[in-house]
PDB file of C-alpha atoms in Angstrom:
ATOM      1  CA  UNK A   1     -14.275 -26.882   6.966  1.00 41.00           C
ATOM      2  CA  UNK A   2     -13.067 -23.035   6.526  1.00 45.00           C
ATOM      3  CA  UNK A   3      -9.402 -22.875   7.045  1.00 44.00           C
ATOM      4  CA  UNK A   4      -7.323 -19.787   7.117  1.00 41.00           C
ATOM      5  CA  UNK A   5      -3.585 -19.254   7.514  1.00 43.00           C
ATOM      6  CA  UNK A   6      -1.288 -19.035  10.958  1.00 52.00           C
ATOM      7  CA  UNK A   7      -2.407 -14.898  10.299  1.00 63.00           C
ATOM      8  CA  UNK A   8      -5.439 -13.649  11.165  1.00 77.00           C
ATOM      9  CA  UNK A   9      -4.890 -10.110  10.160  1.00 83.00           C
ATOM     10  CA  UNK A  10      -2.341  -7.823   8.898  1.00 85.00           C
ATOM     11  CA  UNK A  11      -2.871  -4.092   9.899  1.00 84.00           C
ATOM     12  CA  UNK A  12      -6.183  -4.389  10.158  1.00 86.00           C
ATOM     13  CA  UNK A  13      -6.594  -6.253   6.829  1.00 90.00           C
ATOM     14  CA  UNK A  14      -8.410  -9.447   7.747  1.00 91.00           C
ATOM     15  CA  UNK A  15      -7.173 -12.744   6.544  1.00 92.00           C
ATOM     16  CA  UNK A  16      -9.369 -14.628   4.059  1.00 92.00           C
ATOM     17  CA  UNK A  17     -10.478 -18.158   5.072  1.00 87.00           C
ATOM     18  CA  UNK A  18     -10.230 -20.934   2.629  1.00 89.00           C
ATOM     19  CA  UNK A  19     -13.014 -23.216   2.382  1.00 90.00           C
ATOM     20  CA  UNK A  20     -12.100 -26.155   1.764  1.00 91.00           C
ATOM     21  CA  UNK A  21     -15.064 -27.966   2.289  1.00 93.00           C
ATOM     22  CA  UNK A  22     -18.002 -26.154   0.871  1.00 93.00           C
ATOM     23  CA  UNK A  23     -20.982 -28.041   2.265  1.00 93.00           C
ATOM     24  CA  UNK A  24     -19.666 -28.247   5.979  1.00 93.00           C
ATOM     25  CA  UNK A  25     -18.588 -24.649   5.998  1.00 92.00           C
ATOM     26  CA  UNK A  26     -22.067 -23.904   4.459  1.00 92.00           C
ATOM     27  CA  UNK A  27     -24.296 -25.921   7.955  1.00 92.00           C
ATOM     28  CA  UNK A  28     -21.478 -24.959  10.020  1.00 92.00           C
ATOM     29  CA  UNK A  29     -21.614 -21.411   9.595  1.00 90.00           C
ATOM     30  CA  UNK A  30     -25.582 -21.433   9.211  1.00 91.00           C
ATOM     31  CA  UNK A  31     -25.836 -19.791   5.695  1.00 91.00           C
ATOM     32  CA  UNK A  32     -26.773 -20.562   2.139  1.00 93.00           C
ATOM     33  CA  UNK A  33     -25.058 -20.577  -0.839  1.00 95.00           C
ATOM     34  CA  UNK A  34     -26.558 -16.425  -1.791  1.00 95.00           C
ATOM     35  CA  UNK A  35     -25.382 -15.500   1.488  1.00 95.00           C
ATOM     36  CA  UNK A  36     -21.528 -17.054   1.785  1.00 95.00           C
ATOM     37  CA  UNK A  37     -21.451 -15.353  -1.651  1.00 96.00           C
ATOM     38  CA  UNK A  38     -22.490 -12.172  -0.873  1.00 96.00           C
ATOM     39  CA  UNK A  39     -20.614 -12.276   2.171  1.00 95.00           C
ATOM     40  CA  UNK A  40     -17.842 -13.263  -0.139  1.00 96.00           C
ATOM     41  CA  UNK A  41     -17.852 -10.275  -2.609  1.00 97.00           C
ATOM     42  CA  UNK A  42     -18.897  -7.654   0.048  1.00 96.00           C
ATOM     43  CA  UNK A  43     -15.426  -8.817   1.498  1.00 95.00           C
ATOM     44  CA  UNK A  44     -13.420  -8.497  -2.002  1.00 97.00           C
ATOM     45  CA  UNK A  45     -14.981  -4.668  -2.012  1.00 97.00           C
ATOM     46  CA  UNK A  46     -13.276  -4.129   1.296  1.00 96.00           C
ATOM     47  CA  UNK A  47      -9.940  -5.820  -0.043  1.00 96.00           C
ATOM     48  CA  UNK A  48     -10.218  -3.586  -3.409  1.00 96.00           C
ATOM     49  CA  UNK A  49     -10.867  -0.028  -1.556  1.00 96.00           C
ATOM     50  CA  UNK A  50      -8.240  -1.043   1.248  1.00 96.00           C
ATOM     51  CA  UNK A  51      -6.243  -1.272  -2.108  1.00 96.00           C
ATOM     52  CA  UNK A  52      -6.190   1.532  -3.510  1.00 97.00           C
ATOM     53  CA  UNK A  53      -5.607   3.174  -0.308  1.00 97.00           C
ATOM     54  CA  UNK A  54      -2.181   1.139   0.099  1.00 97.00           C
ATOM     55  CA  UNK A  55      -1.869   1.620  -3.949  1.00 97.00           C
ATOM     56  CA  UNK A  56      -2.091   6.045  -3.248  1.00 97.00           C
ATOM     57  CA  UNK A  57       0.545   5.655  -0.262  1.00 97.00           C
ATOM     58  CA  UNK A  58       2.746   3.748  -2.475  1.00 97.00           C
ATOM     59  CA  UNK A  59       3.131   6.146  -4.935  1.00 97.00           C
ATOM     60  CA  UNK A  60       3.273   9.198  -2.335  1.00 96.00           C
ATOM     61  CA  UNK A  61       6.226   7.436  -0.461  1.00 96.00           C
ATOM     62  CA  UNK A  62       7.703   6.478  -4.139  1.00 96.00           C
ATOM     63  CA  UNK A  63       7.675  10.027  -5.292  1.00 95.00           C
ATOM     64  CA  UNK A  64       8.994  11.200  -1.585  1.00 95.00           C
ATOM     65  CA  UNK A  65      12.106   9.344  -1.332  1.00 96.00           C
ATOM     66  CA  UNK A  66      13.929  10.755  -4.464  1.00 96.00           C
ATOM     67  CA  UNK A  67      12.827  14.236  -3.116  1.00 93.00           C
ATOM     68  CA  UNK A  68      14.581  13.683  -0.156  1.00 95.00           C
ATOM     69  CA  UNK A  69      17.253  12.292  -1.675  1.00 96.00           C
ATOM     70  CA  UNK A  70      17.645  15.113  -4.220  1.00 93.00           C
ATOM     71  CA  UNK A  71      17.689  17.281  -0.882  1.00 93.00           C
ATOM     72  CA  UNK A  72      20.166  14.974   0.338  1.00 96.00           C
ATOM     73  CA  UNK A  73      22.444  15.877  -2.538  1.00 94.00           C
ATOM     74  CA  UNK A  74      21.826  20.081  -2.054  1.00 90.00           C
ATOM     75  CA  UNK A  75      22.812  19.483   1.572  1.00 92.00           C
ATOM     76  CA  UNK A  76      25.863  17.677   0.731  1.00 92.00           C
ATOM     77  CA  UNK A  77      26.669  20.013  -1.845  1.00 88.00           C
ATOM     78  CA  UNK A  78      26.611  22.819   0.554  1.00 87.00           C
ATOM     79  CA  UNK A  79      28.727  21.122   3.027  1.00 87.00           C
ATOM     80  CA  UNK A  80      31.466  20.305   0.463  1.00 86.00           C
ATOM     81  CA  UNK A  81      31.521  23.904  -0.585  1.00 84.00           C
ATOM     82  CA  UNK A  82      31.437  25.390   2.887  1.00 82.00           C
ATOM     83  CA  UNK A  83      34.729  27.318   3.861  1.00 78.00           C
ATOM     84  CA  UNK A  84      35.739  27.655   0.337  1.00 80.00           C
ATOM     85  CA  UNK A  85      35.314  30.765  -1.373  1.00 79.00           C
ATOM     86  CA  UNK A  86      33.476  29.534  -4.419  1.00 82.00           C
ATOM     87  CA  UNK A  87      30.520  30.366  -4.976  1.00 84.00           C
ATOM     88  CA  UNK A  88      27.630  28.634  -5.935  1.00 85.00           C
ATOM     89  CA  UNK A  89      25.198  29.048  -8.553  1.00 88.00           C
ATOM     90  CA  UNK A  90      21.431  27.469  -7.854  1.00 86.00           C
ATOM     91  CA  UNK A  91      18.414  27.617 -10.051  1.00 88.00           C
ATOM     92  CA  UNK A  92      15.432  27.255  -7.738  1.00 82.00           C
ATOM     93  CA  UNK A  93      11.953  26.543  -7.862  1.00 84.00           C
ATOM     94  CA  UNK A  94      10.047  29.616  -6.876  1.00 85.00           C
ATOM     95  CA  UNK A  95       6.493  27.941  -7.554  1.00 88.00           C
ATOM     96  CA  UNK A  96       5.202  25.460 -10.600  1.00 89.00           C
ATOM     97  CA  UNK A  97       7.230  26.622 -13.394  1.00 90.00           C
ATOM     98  CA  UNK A  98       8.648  29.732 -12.196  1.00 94.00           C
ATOM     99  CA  UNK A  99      12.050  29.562 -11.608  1.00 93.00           C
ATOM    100  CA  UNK A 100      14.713  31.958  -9.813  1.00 94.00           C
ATOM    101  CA  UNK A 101      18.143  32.045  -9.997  1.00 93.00           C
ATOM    102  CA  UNK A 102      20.491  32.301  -6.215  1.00 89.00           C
ATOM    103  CA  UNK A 103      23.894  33.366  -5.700  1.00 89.00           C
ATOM    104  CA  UNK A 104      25.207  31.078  -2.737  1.00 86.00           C
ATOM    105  CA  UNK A 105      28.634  32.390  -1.006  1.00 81.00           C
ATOM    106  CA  UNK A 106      28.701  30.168   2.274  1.00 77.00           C
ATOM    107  CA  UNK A 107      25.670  28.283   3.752  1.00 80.00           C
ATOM    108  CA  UNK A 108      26.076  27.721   7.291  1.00 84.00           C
ATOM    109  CA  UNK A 109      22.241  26.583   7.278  1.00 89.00           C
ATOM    110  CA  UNK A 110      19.586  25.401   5.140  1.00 90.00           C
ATOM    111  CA  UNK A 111      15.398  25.769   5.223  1.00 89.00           C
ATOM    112  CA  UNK A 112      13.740  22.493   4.372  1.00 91.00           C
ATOM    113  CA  UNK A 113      10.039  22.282   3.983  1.00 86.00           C
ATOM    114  CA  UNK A 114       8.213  20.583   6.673  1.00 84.00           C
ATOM    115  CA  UNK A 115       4.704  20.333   5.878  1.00 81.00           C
ATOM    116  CA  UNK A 116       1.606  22.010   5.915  1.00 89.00           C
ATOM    117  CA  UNK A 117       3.245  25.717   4.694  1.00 89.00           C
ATOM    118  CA  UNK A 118       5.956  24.889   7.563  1.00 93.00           C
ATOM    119  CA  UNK A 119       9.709  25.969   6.529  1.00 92.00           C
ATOM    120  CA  UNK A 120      11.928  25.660   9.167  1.00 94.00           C
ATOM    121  CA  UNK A 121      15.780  26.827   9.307  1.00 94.00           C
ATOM    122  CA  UNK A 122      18.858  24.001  10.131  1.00 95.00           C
ATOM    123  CA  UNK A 123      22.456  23.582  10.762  1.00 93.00           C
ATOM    124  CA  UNK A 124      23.529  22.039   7.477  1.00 91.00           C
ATOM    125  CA  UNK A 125      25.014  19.290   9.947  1.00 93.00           C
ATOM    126  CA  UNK A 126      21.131  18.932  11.147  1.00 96.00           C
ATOM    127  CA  UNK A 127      19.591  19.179   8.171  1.00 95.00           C
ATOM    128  CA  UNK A 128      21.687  16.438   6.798  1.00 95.00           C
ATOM    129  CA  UNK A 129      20.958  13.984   9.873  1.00 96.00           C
ATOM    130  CA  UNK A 130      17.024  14.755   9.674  1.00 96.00           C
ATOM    131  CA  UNK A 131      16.955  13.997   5.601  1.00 96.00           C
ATOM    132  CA  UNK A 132      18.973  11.206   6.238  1.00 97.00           C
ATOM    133  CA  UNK A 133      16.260  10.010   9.516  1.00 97.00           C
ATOM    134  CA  UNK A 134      13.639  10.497   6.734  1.00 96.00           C
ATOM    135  CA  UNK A 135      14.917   8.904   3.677  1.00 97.00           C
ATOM    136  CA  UNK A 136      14.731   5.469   5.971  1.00 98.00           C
ATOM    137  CA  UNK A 137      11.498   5.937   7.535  1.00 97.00           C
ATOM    138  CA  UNK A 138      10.278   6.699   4.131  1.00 97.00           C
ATOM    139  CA  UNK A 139      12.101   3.469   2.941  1.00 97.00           C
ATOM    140  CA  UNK A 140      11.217   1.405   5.826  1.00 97.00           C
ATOM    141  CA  UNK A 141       7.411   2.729   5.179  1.00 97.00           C
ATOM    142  CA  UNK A 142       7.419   1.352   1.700  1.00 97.00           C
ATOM    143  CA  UNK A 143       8.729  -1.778   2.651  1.00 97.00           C
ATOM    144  CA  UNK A 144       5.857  -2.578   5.126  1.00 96.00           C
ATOM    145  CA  UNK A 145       3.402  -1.115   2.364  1.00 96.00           C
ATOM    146  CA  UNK A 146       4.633  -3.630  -0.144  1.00 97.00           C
ATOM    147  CA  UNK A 147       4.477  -6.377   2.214  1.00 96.00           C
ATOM    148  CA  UNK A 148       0.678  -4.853   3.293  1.00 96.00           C
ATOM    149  CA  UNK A 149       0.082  -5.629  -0.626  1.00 97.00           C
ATOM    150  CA  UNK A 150       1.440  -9.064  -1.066  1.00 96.00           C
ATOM    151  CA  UNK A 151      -0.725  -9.955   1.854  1.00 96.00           C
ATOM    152  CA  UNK A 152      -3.467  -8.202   0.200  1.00 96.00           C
ATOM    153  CA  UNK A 153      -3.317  -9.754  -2.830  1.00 96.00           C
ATOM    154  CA  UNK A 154      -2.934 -12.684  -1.436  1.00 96.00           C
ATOM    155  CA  UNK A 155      -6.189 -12.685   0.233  1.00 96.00           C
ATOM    156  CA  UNK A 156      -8.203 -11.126  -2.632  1.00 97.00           C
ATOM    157  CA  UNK A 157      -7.195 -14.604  -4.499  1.00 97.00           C
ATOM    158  CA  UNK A 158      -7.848 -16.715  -1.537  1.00 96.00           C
ATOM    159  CA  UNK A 159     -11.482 -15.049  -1.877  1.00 96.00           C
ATOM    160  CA  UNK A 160     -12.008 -15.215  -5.475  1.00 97.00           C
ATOM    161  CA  UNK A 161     -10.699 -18.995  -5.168  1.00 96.00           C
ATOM    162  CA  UNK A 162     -13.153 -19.817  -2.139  1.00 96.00           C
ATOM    163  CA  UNK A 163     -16.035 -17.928  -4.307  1.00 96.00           C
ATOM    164  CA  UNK A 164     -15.339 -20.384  -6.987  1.00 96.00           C
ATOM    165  CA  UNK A 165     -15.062 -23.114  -5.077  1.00 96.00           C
ATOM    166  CA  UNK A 166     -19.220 -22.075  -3.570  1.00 95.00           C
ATOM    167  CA  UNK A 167     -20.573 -21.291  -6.740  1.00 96.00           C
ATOM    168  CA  UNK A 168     -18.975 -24.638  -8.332  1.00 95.00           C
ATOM    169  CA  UNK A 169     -20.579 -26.542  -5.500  1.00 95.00           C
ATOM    170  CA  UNK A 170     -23.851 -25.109  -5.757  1.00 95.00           C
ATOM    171  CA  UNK A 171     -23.978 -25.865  -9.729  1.00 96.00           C
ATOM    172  CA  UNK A 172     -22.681 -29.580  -9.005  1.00 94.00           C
ATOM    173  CA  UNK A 173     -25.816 -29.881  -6.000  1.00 93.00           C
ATOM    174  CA  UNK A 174     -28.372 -28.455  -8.615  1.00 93.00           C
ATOM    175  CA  UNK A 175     -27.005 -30.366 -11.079  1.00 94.00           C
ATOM    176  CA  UNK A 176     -27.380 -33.582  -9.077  1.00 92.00           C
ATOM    177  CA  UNK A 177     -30.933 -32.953  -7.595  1.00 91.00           C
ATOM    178  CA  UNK A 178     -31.659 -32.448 -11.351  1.00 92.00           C
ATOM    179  CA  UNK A 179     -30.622 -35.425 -12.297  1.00 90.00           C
ATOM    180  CA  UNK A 180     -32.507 -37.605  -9.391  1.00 89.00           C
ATOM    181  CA  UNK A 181     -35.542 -35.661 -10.220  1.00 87.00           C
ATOM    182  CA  UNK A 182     -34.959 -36.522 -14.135  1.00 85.00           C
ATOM    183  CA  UNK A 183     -34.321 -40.432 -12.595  1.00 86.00           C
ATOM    184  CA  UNK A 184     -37.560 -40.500 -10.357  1.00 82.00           C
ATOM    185  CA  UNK A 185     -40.052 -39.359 -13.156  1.00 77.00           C
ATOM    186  CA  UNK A 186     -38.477 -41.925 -15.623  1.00 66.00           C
TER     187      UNK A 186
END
């Protein structure tokens, strides 16, 4: 009989059934042994490409949160220094590898990148309250991505164990009609 766990599905990632017993799941779900298994690795496919899907947003959000956090740090930086008359020295990033150097007296506001060739101009106080908003959605996304892959994982072994489990019952049911063919002829 094909069990499964108390979850069906996780995002959209469907939850992998175990079979525990081979031959009833087999009549039950009116298929034979080629078919469950094919059925079986067509869904490991899905589970690998829904994978490395999860595996690319992992490192997006994992190379996003110390950018915000570095822009964080400029922010607060700023802040600190407003009203004083020191002035700050920067070395910027004009584009890959090209570097400019800025003379900053007193920064009232702050551009941050948005997206999609979208700079937009903030109150340093703003600024600091939408990194801040960001840096914990981007944490809190990361979080449900590594739970997305536990549960992923955990279903691509529940399939490669239930494959096993098919393929070793089919061997063992060849294996015995072989031998009460091999009894009948003696």
């Amino acid at each position: 009989m094909a069990t499964s766990s108390s979850v069906t599905e996780r995002r959209g990632i469907p939850a992998a059934a175990f079979v525990e017993d081979v031959q009833t799941y087999l009549s039950q779900s009116a298929l034979d042994v080629n078919t469950a298994l094919s059925f079986f690795q067509e869904r490991l496919q899905q589970y690998r490409v829904v994978e490395m899907k999860l595996l690319a947003q992992q490192r997006d959000l994992q190379a996003k949160i110390p950018d915000i956090e570095k822009c964080l740090d400029v922010v607060a930086t700023l802040q600190a220094k407003k009203g004083s008359d020191e002035v700050l020295t920067a070395d910027f990033e004009v584009s890959e590898g090209i570097y400019s150097r800025a003379r900053i007296e007193d920064a009232d506001f702050v551009c941050l990148w948005l997206g999609a060739n979208v700079m937009l101009e903030y109150s340093s106080e703003e600024a600091n309250a939408l990194l801040k908003k960001n840096l914990e959605n981007a944490k809190a996304s990361l979080e449900v991505l590594v739970a997305d892959l536990q549960f992923l994982r955990d279903q691509v072994t529940i399939t490669q164990v239930t494959m096993a489990r098919v393929y070793n019952w089919d061997v063992h049911q060849r294996r015995l009609l072989q031998a009460a063919a091999a009894t009948s002829e003696s």
